[in-house]
Coordinates of C-alpha atoms in Angstrom, one line a residue:
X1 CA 0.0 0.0 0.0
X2 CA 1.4 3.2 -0.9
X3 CA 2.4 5.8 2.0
X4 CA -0.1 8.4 0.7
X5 CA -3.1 6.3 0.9
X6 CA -1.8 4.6 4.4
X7 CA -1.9 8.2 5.6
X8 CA -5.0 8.6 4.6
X9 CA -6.3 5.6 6.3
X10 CA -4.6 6.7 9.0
X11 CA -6.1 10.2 9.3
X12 CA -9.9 8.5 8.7
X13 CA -8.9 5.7 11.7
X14 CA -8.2 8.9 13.9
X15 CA -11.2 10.9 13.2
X16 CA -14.0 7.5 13.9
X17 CA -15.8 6.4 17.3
X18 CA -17.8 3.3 17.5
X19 CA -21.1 4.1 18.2
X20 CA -23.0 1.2 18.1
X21 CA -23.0 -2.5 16.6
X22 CA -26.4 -4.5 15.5
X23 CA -27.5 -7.1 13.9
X24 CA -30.1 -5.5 10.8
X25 CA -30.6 -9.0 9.4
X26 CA -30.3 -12.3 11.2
X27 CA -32.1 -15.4 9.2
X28 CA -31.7 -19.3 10.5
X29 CA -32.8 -22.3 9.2
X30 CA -32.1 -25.6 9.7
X31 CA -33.5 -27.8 6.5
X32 CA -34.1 -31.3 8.6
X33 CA -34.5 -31.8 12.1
X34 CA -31.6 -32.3 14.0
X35 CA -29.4 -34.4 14.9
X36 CA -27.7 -34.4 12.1
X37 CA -24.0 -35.2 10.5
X38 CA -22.0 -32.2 9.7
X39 CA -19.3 -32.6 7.3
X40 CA -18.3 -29.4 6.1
X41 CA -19.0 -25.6 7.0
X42 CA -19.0 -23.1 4.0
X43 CA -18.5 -19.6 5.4
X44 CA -19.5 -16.8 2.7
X45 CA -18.7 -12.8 3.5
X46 CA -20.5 -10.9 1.0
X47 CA -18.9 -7.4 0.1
X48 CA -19.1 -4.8 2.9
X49 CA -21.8 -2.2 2.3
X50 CA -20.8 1.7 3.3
X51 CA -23.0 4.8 4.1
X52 CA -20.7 8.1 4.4
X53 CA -23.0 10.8 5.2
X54 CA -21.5 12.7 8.0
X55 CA -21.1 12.9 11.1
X56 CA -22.3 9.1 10.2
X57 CA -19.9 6.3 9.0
X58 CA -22.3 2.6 8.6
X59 CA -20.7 -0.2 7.5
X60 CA -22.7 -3.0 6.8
X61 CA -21.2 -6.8 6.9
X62 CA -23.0 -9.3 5.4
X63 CA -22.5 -13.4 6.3
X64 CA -23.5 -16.4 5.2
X65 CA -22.8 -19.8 7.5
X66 CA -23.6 -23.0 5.1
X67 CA -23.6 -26.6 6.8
X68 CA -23.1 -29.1 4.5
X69 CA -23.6 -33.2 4.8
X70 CA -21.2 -36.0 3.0
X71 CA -23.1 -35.0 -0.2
X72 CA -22.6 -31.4 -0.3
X73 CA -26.4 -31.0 0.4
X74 CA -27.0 -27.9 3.0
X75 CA -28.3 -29.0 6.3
X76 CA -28.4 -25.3 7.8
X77 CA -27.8 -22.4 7.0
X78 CA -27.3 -18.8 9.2
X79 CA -27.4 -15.3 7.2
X80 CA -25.9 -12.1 8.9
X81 CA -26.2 -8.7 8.4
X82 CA -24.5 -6.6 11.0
X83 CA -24.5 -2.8 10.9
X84 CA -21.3 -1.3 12.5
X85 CA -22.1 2.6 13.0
X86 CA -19.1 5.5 14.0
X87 CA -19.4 9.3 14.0
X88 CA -16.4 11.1 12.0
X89 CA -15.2 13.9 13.4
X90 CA -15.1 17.1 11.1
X91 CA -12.5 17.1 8.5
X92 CA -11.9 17.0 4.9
X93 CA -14.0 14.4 3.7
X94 CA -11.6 11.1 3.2
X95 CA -10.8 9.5 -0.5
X96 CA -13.2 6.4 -1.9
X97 CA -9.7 4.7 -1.7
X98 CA -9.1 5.6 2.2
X99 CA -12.4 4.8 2.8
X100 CA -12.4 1.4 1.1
X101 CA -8.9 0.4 2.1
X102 CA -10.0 1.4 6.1
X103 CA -13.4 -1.2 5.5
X104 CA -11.5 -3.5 4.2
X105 CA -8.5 -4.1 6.5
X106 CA -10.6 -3.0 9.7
X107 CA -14.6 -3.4 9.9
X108 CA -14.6 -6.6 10.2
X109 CA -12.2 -7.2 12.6
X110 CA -14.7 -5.1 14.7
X111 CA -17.5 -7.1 13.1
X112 CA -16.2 -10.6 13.9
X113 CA -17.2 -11.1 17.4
X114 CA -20.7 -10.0 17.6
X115 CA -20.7 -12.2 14.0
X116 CA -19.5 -15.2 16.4
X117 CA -21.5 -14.8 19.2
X118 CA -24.9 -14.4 16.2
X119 CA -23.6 -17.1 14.7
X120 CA -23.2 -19.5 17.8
X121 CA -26.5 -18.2 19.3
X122 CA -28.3 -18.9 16.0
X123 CA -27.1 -22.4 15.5
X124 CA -27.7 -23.5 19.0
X125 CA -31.5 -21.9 18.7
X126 CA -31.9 -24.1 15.9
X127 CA -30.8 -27.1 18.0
X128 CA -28.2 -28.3 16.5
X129 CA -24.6 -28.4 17.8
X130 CA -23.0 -24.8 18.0
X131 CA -20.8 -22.9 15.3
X132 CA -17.7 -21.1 16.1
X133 CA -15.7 -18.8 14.0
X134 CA -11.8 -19.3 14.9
X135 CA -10.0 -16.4 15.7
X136 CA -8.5 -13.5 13.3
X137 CA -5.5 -12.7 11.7
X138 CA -3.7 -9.5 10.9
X139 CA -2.5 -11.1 7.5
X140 CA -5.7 -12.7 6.7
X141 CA -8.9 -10.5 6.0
X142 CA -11.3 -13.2 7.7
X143 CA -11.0 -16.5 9.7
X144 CA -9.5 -19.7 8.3
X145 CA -11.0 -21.6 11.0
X146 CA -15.0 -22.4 11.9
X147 CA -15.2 -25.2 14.6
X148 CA -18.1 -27.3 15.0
X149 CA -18.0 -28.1 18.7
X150 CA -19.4 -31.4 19.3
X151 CA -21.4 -32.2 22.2
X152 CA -21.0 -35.2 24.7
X153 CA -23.7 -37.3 24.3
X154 CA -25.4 -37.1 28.5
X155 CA -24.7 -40.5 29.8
X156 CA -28.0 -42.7 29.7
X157 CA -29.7 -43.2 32.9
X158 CA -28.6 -40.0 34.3
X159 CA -31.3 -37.0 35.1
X160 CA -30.9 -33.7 35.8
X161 CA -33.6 -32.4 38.0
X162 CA -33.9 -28.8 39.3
X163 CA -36.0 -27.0 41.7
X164 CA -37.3 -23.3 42.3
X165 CA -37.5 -22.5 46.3
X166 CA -39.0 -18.8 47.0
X167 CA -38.1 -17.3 49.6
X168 CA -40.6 -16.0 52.2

């Protein structure tokens, strides 16, 4: 990356506070009732969508979480769509290129938890064994590892009883 544009980034990165992340889009599906046999995750990060209008920066981060049996055929499937909003301070407004370049090498790295707690969430909802993204990478743009954590099967015989005791 040239200097001039790193500045640039730079400058934008300065001028930004976080001001709020939410999910604008969450849809889960599971396409037979679990239990199920997962044999592959496909993870899917559609382009990052950006409103400059200031003092508001939105970023939006889009996410798709396939599950996939031995065939390829989708068992699940989780869609994301987080909106990550900062105010700019006043300023010159920044270059398409700094703007782009900052979406790209930061957002999502903001993004990424509140995607892996969605994600996790969703997937347990749906009742099936939870998804977790793996953790980020300065040289890579978006994780290299999702984890399916498998459960312990309860051992049979065994039950779990609880009781609720007011007080008075």
């Amino acid at each position: 990356m040239q200097d001039d544009l790193l500045q640039q980034v730079a400058a934008l990165h300065s001028r930004l506070h976080l001001t709020n992340v939410r999910v604008q889009r969450l849809r889960a599906e599971s396409m037979e009732d679990p239990p199920f046999d997962v044999h592959s995750i496909q993870i899917e990060g559609g382009p990052c969508e950006v409103l400059f209008e200031p003092p508001r920066f939105a970023v939006r981060v889009n996410q798709v979480v396939v599950l996939r049996d031995a065939d390829e055929g989708a068992l699940a499937e989780v869609e994301v769509g987080l909106i990550i909003d900062y105010t700019i301070d006043d300023g010159p407004e920044p270059s398409e290129d700094a703007v782009g370049t900052y979406v790209e090498s930061n957002t999502y790295f903001t993004a990424h938890p509140y995607l892996r707690e969605t994600l996790q969430n969703a997937t347990l909802k749906l009742g099936l064994e939870p998804v977790v993204l793996g953790i980020l990478s300065r040289d890579r743009p978006r994780p290299t590892e999702i984890t399916l954590v498998r459960r312990a099967p309860a051992p049979s015989g065994v039950t779990i009883s609880a009781s609720l005791e007011s007080e008075s």
